[in-house]
Amino acid sequence: MFEQIYNHFNDIVAALLFVIGFSNLLFQKNLIKKIIGLNIMDVAIYLLLASQGFIRGRIAPILTDGSESAVTYINPIPSGLVLTGIVVSVSVTALMLSMTIRLYRKYRTLDLDEILMKIRQEREEED
Amino acid sequence: MDFIMNFPFFSIMICMLAALSSFMLGRKAAAIVAKGAIFITLVLSVVLTGWLHVRGESFVYMMGHFPAPWGNEIRAGELEGVMAIFTCIVALLSLTAGKTSIRTAVDKSKQNLFYLITCLMEASLLALIYTNDIFTGYVFIEINTIAGCGLIMIKNNGRAIASAVRYMVVSLVGSGLFLIGTTLLYSITGHLLMENINSSVAEIHASGNYSVTITIITALMTVGLSIKSGLFPFHLWIPDAYAVSIVPSSAMLSGMVSKGYIFLLIKLIYRVIGFDVFRSTGVFDLIFVAGIAAMIMGSVAAIRSGYLRRMTAYSSVSQIGYIFMGIGIANEAGAVAAIFHIITHGLTKSLLFMSAASFTGKKEDIKISDLKGLGHKHPVSAATFSAAALSIVGFPLFAGFIAKMLLANASFTEGWRMYGAICAIAVSTILNVVYFFRCIINLYAYGGFDGKEDETAVVATEEPQFAPTRYEKTIHGISVVLLALINLYIGFAPKLLTSILTKGLNVFD
């Protein structure tokens, strides 16, 4: 039991973080908190992905003391994928933040429900 | 290697380069570059599909010079070629038909950015269609999401941005789930290329290990992709996003963006997980039931909404239900019918949004009761709107009829699924008739328009910049008529398309 937890510690933490981020993204009303939730969710996925390539007792795949056998090193592909993922996550976060700024300038609030209510009022006034 | 094998790569890169250069160009030059790039891509795709059709097999194209288990690959077959042609047609005609909307609703200094987003979206869709690597698929899903968000928020008013935020929140959950699925798949197979994953999943499945993991992976990826394409329980962002954005945006969002994800799902079923393994997980039942629910609930919501574009958007929800039901029938004929419906629905729904643009004018949306008599004012748009509506309803001679018939035919061999599919198609067709015929009857009714003629003339002289110019009217007319003719052609002669799709699906795995 404890050994299982020890062996899969990264995965368990990743799952917990994912749930925290996911529920923040969906259920928070404040847009900034939503974006923080999104980032936590992404980080959880990257932790899971990075720990897939990690093998206990091995080192980063950089040739330093001349060992060319594969058993010395960890699997570098997941790390590469995490890098790609981080780039994606950064651009998505930037986009969300820019939209938040625009919404705040227009409606003077960060509460998504309030914004949607104001939009509904706008629409009713137009009709 | 034949030179023609470079074409998929060329099409993606041409669209990417056009997107990058639009950033530096003025709005007129950007429009020409974007349309030119998409037109060249269309020509390349037609040539490629013809060549593949004659040759009768697919090919894999190495990106860079690393061989199979390590490198990145592009794969092209007839199915991919047809999908590429279809996305190019929709994108090109949306741009030409939506010229008025782009000119009047988007800031002058930002119009080149609209073309940038369009090209970026076309490039990401092509990459989603052609890619043979699942992580590349994920990256282009995100690019597609960002481009879709840009399409919605280009209007830059509060409503558009709020619906873009809602779209992003839902979409990001979807891509998060897809990425977890990819991670788990990598951790049990050790591969990212679709063929290698397929063979190792088959091996793992045969050995009986990890059966729960495989089920979780398929469920996660399927749910992720269906959230992003707006399947029923996750459809709440669709009506806002489609009804608020400018005309070419809604035409492209409804016609192409959501379809790219569905095509990736079909790829996932046939090329990544493998049909038999996918079937053993029982996710097909989930897709089937959700599809049927979407067909009914989308139509009911469309009946309840009193606005034209909002109604059309809800109708999209129900049509996406048809596509997912076709996939959920879980045989090859069902998948062919689903892909056929992806194409017909993309062509028809974009036609509906483009035609509706003539009726709404500069307003965002129009009440269906206000449509009265507008058919006499805009005869061409009214005719094409009616044609598209008939096609969605499933009137014979139109493409929608063939799609529904293929769906019903596919379900005949599948036991309990047959009853569900046929009942759902019947009920949903009647509901479609209710809301589309209400519009058509209103369009051709006499009364409303005659009294208001003077008033509308005054409005038109007051704000001449919002009225379409003669050139824009002509080009809009040509685009919608062309799209309606394509629709009729598929309805009259579906053999060519179905044979290509069937052959394409056979060489898929």
XYZ file of C-alpha atoms in Angstrom:
636
model
C 0.000 0.000 0.000
C 2.526 2.629 1.152
C 5.029 1.434 -1.369
C 2.405 1.868 -4.100
C 1.752 5.409 -2.935
C 5.493 6.082 -2.815
C 6.012 4.730 -6.323
C 3.142 6.691 -7.826
C 3.519 9.814 -5.729
C 3.843 12.125 -8.770
C 0.777 10.668 -10.437
C -1.331 11.055 -7.301
C -0.259 14.668 -6.819
C -0.934 15.313 -10.509
C -4.438 13.874 -10.231
C -5.199 15.992 -7.150
C -3.852 19.137 -8.809
C -5.864 18.395 -11.926
C -9.087 18.130 -9.959
C -8.312 21.385 -8.110
C -7.513 23.226 -11.334
C -10.422 21.750 -13.252
C -13.002 22.680 -10.629
C -11.557 26.177 -10.302
C -11.692 26.645 -14.051
C -15.308 25.553 -14.258
C -16.861 26.787 -11.016
C -15.061 30.003 -10.081
C -16.970 33.111 -11.063
C -13.977 35.418 -10.990
C -12.175 35.416 -14.333
C -8.696 35.734 -12.827
C -9.354 32.760 -10.552
C -10.586 30.855 -13.582
C -7.284 31.544 -15.326
C -5.338 30.469 -12.226
C -7.388 27.262 -12.248
C -6.520 26.747 -15.900
C -2.828 27.081 -15.101
C -3.014 24.654 -12.197
C -4.761 22.177 -14.478
C -2.089 22.515 -17.147
C 0.708 22.160 -14.589
C -0.908 18.967 -13.306
C -0.903 17.504 -16.803
C 2.740 18.479 -17.314
C 3.718 16.903 -14.019
C 2.017 13.678 -15.083
C 3.675 13.836 -18.498
C 7.144 14.639 -17.163
C 7.007 11.886 -14.554
C 6.249 9.335 -17.319
C 9.748 9.849 -18.662
C 11.538 9.868 -15.321
C 13.332 6.707 -14.250
C 14.651 6.602 -10.681
C 18.434 6.655 -10.412
C 19.132 7.861 -13.929
C 20.361 11.243 -15.090
C 19.355 13.854 -17.629
C 20.273 12.809 -21.200
C 23.320 15.065 -21.586
C 26.638 13.415 -22.444
C 28.982 14.409 -19.616
C 31.174 11.495 -18.539
C 31.106 9.676 -21.846
C 28.499 7.004 -21.165
C 26.655 6.337 -24.426
C 24.447 3.478 -23.249
C 20.752 4.236 -22.972
C 20.440 2.800 -19.451
C 22.268 5.783 -17.963
C 19.665 8.314 -18.959
C 15.981 9.069 -18.495
C 13.558 9.191 -21.421
C 13.848 12.727 -22.856
C 10.765 12.692 -25.103
C 8.190 13.542 -22.383
C 10.345 16.488 -21.301
C 10.274 17.751 -24.862
C 6.509 17.336 -24.974
C 6.180 19.250 -21.685
C 8.169 22.130 -23.193
C 5.791 22.248 -26.161
C 2.854 22.086 -23.796
C 4.167 24.965 -21.689
C 4.421 27.139 -24.792
C 0.804 26.333 -25.660
C -0.292 27.031 -22.097
C 1.501 30.394 -22.005
C -0.174 31.582 -25.191
C -3.608 30.449 -24.039
C -3.110 32.219 -20.700
C -2.056 35.412 -22.451
C -5.132 35.278 -24.635
C -7.447 34.724 -21.668
C -5.832 37.580 -19.729
C -6.201 39.970 -22.650
C -9.885 39.080 -22.956
C -10.286 39.613 -19.209
C -8.781 43.089 -19.481
C -11.165 44.017 -22.263
C -14.178 42.707 -20.387
C -13.112 44.587 -17.258
C -12.730 47.849 -19.195
C -16.213 47.475 -20.571
C -18.158 46.141 -17.601
C -15.972 47.151 -14.613
C -16.209 43.744 -12.980
C -14.410 40.413 -13.140
C -17.408 38.322 -12.137
C -18.482 36.325 -15.204
C -22.071 35.903 -13.975
C -22.411 39.635 -13.459
C -20.988 40.281 -16.921
C -23.427 37.834 -18.502
C -26.279 39.509 -16.602
C -25.238 42.926 -17.893
C -25.083 41.518 -21.414
C -28.586 40.159 -21.065
C -29.791 43.591 -19.952
C -28.024 45.150 -22.955
C -29.796 42.792 -25.286
C -33.194 43.426 -23.728
C -32.695 47.166 -24.032
C -31.934 46.808 -27.724
C -35.114 44.896 -28.498
C 9.095 9.705 -54.219
C 6.695 11.618 -56.437
C 6.649 15.386 -56.214
C 2.896 15.305 -55.589
C 3.509 13.702 -52.195
C 4.735 17.077 -50.978
C 1.299 18.624 -51.507
C -0.145 18.085 -47.991
C 2.937 19.715 -46.492
C 2.776 22.536 -49.043
C -0.894 23.216 -48.281
C -0.238 23.531 -44.544
C 2.815 25.731 -45.053
C 1.154 27.992 -47.644
C -1.665 28.768 -45.227
C 0.799 29.304 -42.362
C 2.945 31.679 -44.425
C -0.127 33.561 -45.614
C -1.186 33.930 -41.968
C 2.251 35.244 -40.960
C 2.420 37.721 -43.842
C -1.129 39.064 -43.270
C 0.216 40.541 -40.053
C 2.360 42.987 -42.008
C -0.006 43.739 -44.890
C -2.811 46.224 -45.292
C -6.381 44.990 -45.216
C -6.826 44.774 -49.004
C -3.529 43.013 -49.606
C -4.250 40.658 -46.695
C -7.608 39.752 -48.213
C -5.991 38.927 -51.538
C -3.186 36.914 -49.909
C -5.611 34.937 -47.730
C -8.004 34.127 -50.547
C -5.115 33.312 -52.860
C -3.499 30.985 -50.330
C -6.739 29.151 -49.654
C -7.457 28.916 -53.384
C -3.999 27.458 -54.090
C -4.569 24.992 -51.255
C -7.898 24.053 -52.796
C -6.264 23.381 -56.167
C -3.469 21.350 -54.545
C -6.004 19.299 -52.576
C -8.117 18.606 -55.660
C -5.060 17.443 -57.614
C -3.883 15.344 -54.664
C -7.279 13.709 -54.169
C -7.596 12.952 -57.880
C -4.129 11.407 -57.911
C -4.871 9.322 -54.810
C -8.220 8.238 -56.265
C -6.565 6.970 -59.424
C -3.727 5.367 -57.483
C -6.120 3.827 -54.966
C -3.870 3.890 -51.891
C -2.612 6.263 -49.260
C 0.933 7.350 -48.463
C 2.954 8.428 -45.462
C 5.257 11.433 -45.730
C 8.237 11.818 -43.455
C 8.662 15.257 -41.879
C 12.355 15.838 -41.477
C 14.621 12.847 -42.010
C 13.924 10.629 -39.032
C 12.362 7.243 -39.825
C 9.151 5.819 -38.366
C 9.230 5.339 -34.593
C 11.038 8.637 -33.902
C 10.136 11.154 -36.583
C 7.006 13.128 -37.282
C 4.773 12.101 -40.144
C 1.994 13.299 -42.397
C -0.397 10.823 -43.910
C -2.649 11.457 -46.877
C -5.410 9.295 -48.308
C -8.587 10.027 -50.205
C -10.492 10.717 -46.997
C -8.037 13.377 -45.917
C -8.014 14.857 -49.412
C -11.794 15.171 -49.504
C -11.843 16.772 -46.060
C -9.161 19.257 -47.140
C -11.134 20.191 -50.266
C -14.237 20.669 -48.158
C -12.583 22.955 -45.597
C -11.012 25.036 -48.367
C -14.357 25.486 -50.126
C -16.114 26.571 -46.930
C -13.315 28.960 -45.923
C -13.039 30.551 -49.354
C -16.781 31.055 -49.831
C -17.180 32.353 -46.266
C -14.578 34.997 -46.975
C -16.185 36.084 -50.244
C -19.765 36.010 -48.969
C -18.938 37.714 -45.693
C -17.135 40.698 -47.192
C -19.798 43.184 -46.099
C -19.759 41.884 -42.580
C -15.960 42.069 -42.341
C -15.973 45.634 -43.688
C -18.716 46.969 -41.429
C -18.305 45.059 -38.161
C -14.517 44.912 -37.781
C -12.232 47.890 -37.057
C -10.516 49.108 -40.220
C -7.066 48.714 -38.680
C -7.805 45.147 -37.588
C -9.300 43.700 -40.734
C -5.993 42.188 -41.818
C -5.971 40.288 -38.508
C -9.217 38.619 -39.462
C -7.518 37.188 -42.541
C -4.587 36.149 -40.368
C -6.916 34.194 -38.097
C -8.693 32.615 -41.053
C -5.443 31.406 -42.599
C -4.179 30.176 -39.242
C -7.377 28.238 -38.734
C -7.240 26.736 -42.205
C -3.621 25.697 -41.609
C -4.399 24.121 -38.250
C -7.400 22.284 -39.670
C -5.301 20.916 -42.533
C -2.672 19.825 -40.027
C -5.339 18.113 -37.895
C -6.598 16.341 -41.005
C -3.214 15.216 -42.299
C -1.186 14.564 -39.160
C -0.049 11.082 -38.283
C 1.332 12.005 -34.871
C -0.960 12.308 -31.909
C 0.984 14.989 -30.045
C 1.125 17.148 -33.174
C -2.619 16.614 -33.222
C -2.823 18.063 -29.704
C -0.737 21.124 -30.586
C -2.878 21.879 -33.612
C -6.046 21.372 -31.567
C -4.845 24.214 -29.357
C -3.929 26.392 -32.334
C -7.372 25.714 -33.749
C -8.969 26.673 -30.433
C -7.068 29.951 -30.295
C -7.974 30.695 -33.919
C -11.629 29.903 -33.195
C -11.517 32.257 -30.229
C -10.085 34.948 -32.477
C -12.880 34.407 -34.979
C -15.459 35.014 -32.255
C -13.828 38.025 -30.612
C -12.797 39.870 -33.782
C -16.022 41.855 -33.436
C -14.575 43.379 -30.260
C -17.742 44.217 -28.388
C -18.558 43.014 -24.878
C -20.887 40.280 -25.993
C -18.443 38.760 -28.453
C -15.628 38.724 -25.883
C -17.822 37.211 -23.190
C -18.885 34.404 -25.511
C -15.258 33.936 -26.540
C -14.351 33.532 -22.852
C -17.051 30.917 -22.396
C -15.874 29.135 -25.544
C -12.287 29.145 -24.300
C -13.161 27.818 -20.833
C -15.106 24.876 -22.239
C -12.563 24.203 -24.988
C -9.608 24.234 -22.614
C -11.222 21.586 -20.446
C -11.629 19.532 -23.613
C -8.016 19.882 -24.689
C -6.848 19.169 -21.136
C -8.717 15.865 -21.169
C -7.292 15.051 -24.602
C -3.758 15.740 -23.400
C -4.181 13.472 -20.367
C -5.404 10.761 -22.713
C -2.333 11.272 -24.901
C -0.048 11.124 -21.857
C -1.530 7.871 -20.607
C -1.432 6.404 -24.102
C 2.239 7.323 -24.367
C 2.969 5.814 -20.976
C 1.498 2.412 -21.891
C 2.664 2.226 -25.514
C 5.789 4.399 -25.654
C 4.854 5.795 -29.048
C 3.377 8.951 -30.507
C 2.913 7.939 -34.143
C -0.535 6.591 -34.858
C 0.491 3.339 -36.550
C 2.929 2.376 -33.787
C 0.369 3.182 -31.099
C -2.192 1.113 -32.970
C -0.006 -1.976 -33.125
C 1.088 -1.742 -29.481
C -2.475 -1.138 -28.266
C -3.576 -4.223 -30.195
C -0.753 -6.205 -28.550
C -1.608 -4.919 -25.056
C -5.287 -5.597 -25.619
C -4.564 -9.152 -26.762
C -2.429 -9.781 -23.673
C -5.307 -8.622 -21.434
C -3.259 -6.113 -19.406
C -4.282 -2.519 -18.855
C -7.859 -3.018 -20.046
C -9.113 -0.409 -17.552
C -6.418 2.030 -18.636
C -7.371 1.636 -22.290
C -11.017 2.255 -21.467
C -10.111 5.387 -19.496
C -7.891 6.645 -22.318
C -10.566 6.194 -24.960
C -13.204 7.779 -22.737
C -10.999 10.769 -21.883
C -10.019 11.449 -25.480
C -13.545 10.957 -26.808
C -15.056 13.223 -24.156
C -12.347 15.829 -24.754
C -12.978 15.921 -28.495
C -16.752 15.918 -28.121
C -16.594 18.827 -25.654
C -14.628 20.744 -28.238
C -17.013 19.941 -31.075
C -20.036 20.873 -28.958
C -21.842 17.584 -28.416
C -25.065 17.817 -26.434
C -24.278 18.147 -22.726
C -21.380 20.485 -23.576
C -23.164 22.616 -26.184
C -23.910 25.692 -24.085
C -21.223 27.860 -25.684
C -22.420 27.185 -29.249
C -25.478 29.447 -29.623
C -23.722 32.485 -28.137
C -20.561 31.996 -30.120
C -22.275 31.409 -33.460
C -24.978 34.039 -33.110
C -22.779 36.856 -31.791
C -19.775 36.659 -34.121
C -19.619 38.184 -37.605
C -21.043 36.264 -40.564
C -17.921 34.622 -42.033
C -16.865 33.640 -38.504
C -20.093 31.829 -37.755
C -20.052 30.189 -41.168
C -16.522 28.909 -40.582
C -17.022 27.990 -36.927
C -20.117 25.952 -37.655
C -18.881 24.577 -40.953
C -15.275 23.669 -40.286
C -13.891 24.224 -36.806
C -16.088 21.766 -34.951
C -15.738 19.285 -37.818
C -11.969 19.084 -37.558
C -12.248 17.625 -34.056
C -14.811 15.064 -35.190
C -12.498 13.990 -37.989
C -9.713 13.602 -35.443
C -12.049 11.440 -33.349
C -12.689 9.193 -36.352
C -8.933 8.994 -36.864
C -8.569 8.095 -33.194
C -11.069 5.272 -33.549
C -9.696 3.745 -36.740
C -6.022 4.597 -36.692
C -4.936 5.061 -33.078
C -6.937 2.842 -30.757
C -8.162 0.499 -33.483
C -11.804 -0.222 -34.243
C -12.074 -3.548 -32.397
C -10.378 -2.327 -29.227
C -12.465 0.840 -29.289
C -15.595 -1.226 -29.670
C -14.685 -3.442 -26.705
C -14.457 -0.412 -24.395
C -18.120 0.461 -24.879
C -17.455 4.127 -25.596
C -19.455 3.757 -28.820
C -22.632 3.386 -26.752
C -21.831 6.630 -24.963
C -21.331 8.463 -28.263
C -24.509 6.960 -29.711
C -26.724 7.963 -26.778
C -25.211 11.459 -26.542
C -25.716 11.873 -30.287
C -29.394 10.958 -30.080
C -29.900 13.275 -27.092
C -28.224 16.085 -29.040
C -30.445 15.481 -32.084
C -33.619 15.877 -30.045
C -32.554 18.520 -27.511
C -30.854 20.715 -30.130
C -33.992 20.751 -32.238
C -36.211 21.515 -29.245
C -33.973 24.417 -28.239
C -34.033 25.670 -31.842
C -37.833 25.662 -31.850
C -37.906 27.596 -28.586
C -35.530 30.354 -29.715
C -37.214 33.149 -31.608
C -34.137 34.544 -33.339
C -32.888 33.478 -36.750
C -29.146 33.066 -36.196
C -29.564 31.676 -32.691
C -31.983 29.106 -34.093
C -29.500 28.166 -36.805
C -26.834 27.749 -34.140
C -29.040 25.414 -32.097
C -29.755 23.485 -35.274
C -25.974 22.953 -35.454
C -26.159 21.211 -32.074
C -28.725 18.798 -33.425
C -26.780 18.161 -36.649
C -23.600 17.429 -34.688
C -25.756 14.907 -32.870
C -26.451 13.201 -36.209
C -22.734 12.960 -36.905
C -21.952 11.474 -33.492
C -24.846 9.059 -33.829
C -23.364 7.918 -37.137
C -20.023 7.257 -35.430
C -21.809 5.555 -32.527
C -23.569 3.085 -34.829
C -20.173 1.379 -34.684
C -19.721 -0.022 -38.142
C -17.946 1.124 -41.253
C -21.101 2.261 -43.027
C -21.926 4.386 -39.992
C -18.536 6.067 -40.104
C -18.903 6.727 -43.846
C -22.342 8.222 -43.208
C -20.905 10.359 -40.407
C -18.124 11.729 -42.624
C -20.653 12.302 -45.414
C -22.771 14.255 -42.963
C -19.752 16.230 -41.764
C -19.359 17.444 -45.338
C -23.038 18.054 -46.113
C -23.675 19.761 -42.799
C -20.592 21.945 -43.151
C -21.682 23.073 -46.603
C -25.315 23.552 -45.601
C -24.864 25.291 -42.271
C -22.356 27.776 -43.641
C -24.812 28.463 -46.470
C -27.562 29.138 -43.911
C -25.404 31.635 -42.011
C -24.284 33.365 -45.218
C -27.839 33.671 -46.549
C -29.146 34.849 -43.186
C -26.643 37.729 -43.384
C -28.816 39.403 -46.028
C -31.832 39.376 -43.730
C -30.143 40.569 -40.555
C -28.393 43.493 -42.267
C -26.269 45.435 -39.793
C -28.077 44.011 -36.789
C -26.625 41.093 -34.917
C -29.715 38.930 -35.136
C -33.314 39.157 -36.320
C -36.557 37.880 -34.854
C -38.138 35.175 -36.963
C -41.427 37.075 -36.975
C -39.590 40.086 -38.472
C -38.586 37.989 -41.470
C -42.034 38.537 -42.936
C -41.797 39.418 -46.606
C -37.990 39.729 -46.666
C -37.873 36.927 -49.233
C -39.214 39.327 -51.860
C -36.567 41.878 -51.002
C -33.627 39.443 -51.144
C -34.741 36.803 -53.673
C -31.351 35.100 -54.097
C -30.587 34.766 -50.384
C -34.131 33.614 -49.669
C -33.861 30.926 -52.351
C -30.523 29.665 -51.081
C -31.704 29.845 -47.468
C -34.713 27.717 -48.394
C -32.508 25.287 -50.295
C -30.203 24.912 -47.291
C -33.155 24.537 -44.929
C -34.640 21.823 -47.141
C -31.272 20.087 -47.218
C -31.027 20.085 -43.415
C -34.580 18.837 -43.100
C -33.657 15.999 -45.456
C -35.726 16.792 -48.506
C -34.912 14.448 -51.414
C -32.627 15.815 -54.169
C -30.577 17.649 -51.522
C -27.403 16.402 -49.893
C -29.007 16.227 -46.435
C -31.416 13.569 -47.647
C -28.574 11.322 -48.761
C -26.829 11.808 -45.424
C -29.905 10.823 -43.443
C -30.521 7.852 -45.714
C -26.940 6.643 -45.290
C -27.263 6.998 -41.506
C -30.501 5.016 -41.446
C -29.094 2.354 -43.791
C -25.980 1.945 -41.677
C -28.012 1.208 -38.554
C -29.996 -1.692 -40.086
C -27.520 -4.407 -39.169
C -26.933 -3.254 -35.614
C -29.783 -4.645 -33.495
C -31.011 -2.245 -30.803
C -29.147 0.650 -32.346
C -31.445 0.421 -35.382
C -34.544 1.320 -33.365
C -32.829 4.193 -31.619
C -31.321 5.606 -34.778
C -34.436 5.392 -36.916
C -36.778 6.772 -34.242
C -34.370 9.615 -33.496
C -34.000 10.504 -37.180
C -37.781 10.522 -37.628
C -38.475 12.670 -34.562
C -35.620 15.051 -35.265
C -36.693 15.466 -38.904
C -40.176 16.508 -37.839
C -38.721 18.989 -35.343
C -36.403 20.347 -38.071
C -39.407 20.881 -40.312
C -41.174 22.798 -37.543
C -38.471 25.396 -37.096
C -37.144 25.734 -40.624
C -40.507 25.891 -42.369
C -41.582 28.623 -39.957
C -38.727 30.704 -41.372
C -39.419 29.831 -45.009
C -43.137 30.602 -44.658
C -42.330 33.917 -43.010
C -39.803 34.780 -45.712
C -42.301 34.355 -48.518
C -45.317 35.749 -46.682
C -46.939 38.899 -47.990
C -47.698 41.800 -45.697
C -44.879 42.862 -43.439
C -42.500 44.185 -46.053
C -44.865 46.411 -48.110
C -45.723 48.741 -45.235
C -42.150 49.141 -44.062
C -40.542 49.885 -47.400
C -40.272 53.655 -46.978
C -38.909 53.328 -43.473
C -36.148 50.909 -44.481
C -35.249 53.125 -47.437
C -34.736 56.030 -45.042
C -32.527 53.930 -42.794
C -30.489 52.838 -45.778
C -29.812 56.407 -46.873
C -28.937 57.439 -43.347
C -26.194 54.852 -42.969
C -24.873 54.074 -46.405
C -21.667 52.537 -45.068
C -23.600 49.627 -43.595
C -25.373 48.704 -46.806
C -23.578 46.224 -49.042
C -22.176 47.741 -52.214
C -23.196 46.411 -55.602
C -19.943 44.467 -55.954
C -20.366 42.891 -52.521
C -23.950 41.961 -53.349
C -22.867 40.258 -56.576
C -20.040 38.338 -54.954
C -22.292 37.299 -52.047
C -24.913 36.095 -54.529
C -22.356 34.109 -56.522
C -20.943 32.480 -53.375
C -24.278 31.380 -51.944
C -25.545 30.117 -55.302
C -22.312 28.184 -55.825
C -22.637 26.583 -52.411
C -26.288 25.694 -53.050
C -25.308 24.153 -56.396
C -22.596 22.042 -54.740
C -25.220 20.898 -52.256
C -27.633 19.964 -55.061
C -24.851 18.214 -56.961
C -24.039 16.016 -53.952
C -27.748 15.316 -53.587
C -28.120 14.312 -57.240
C -24.908 12.326 -57.605
C -23.774 11.052 -54.201
C -22.079 7.964 -55.716
C -18.736 9.641 -56.345
C -18.435 11.034 -52.829
C -19.631 7.884 -51.069
C -17.320 5.667 -53.107
C -14.352 7.910 -52.302
C -15.261 7.945 -48.605
C -15.725 4.178 -48.444
C -12.442 3.546 -50.229
C -10.711 6.113 -48.072
C -11.966 4.516 -44.882
C -10.886 1.059 -46.075
C -7.282 2.135 -46.414
C -7.500 4.012 -43.126
C -6.089 1.312 -40.864
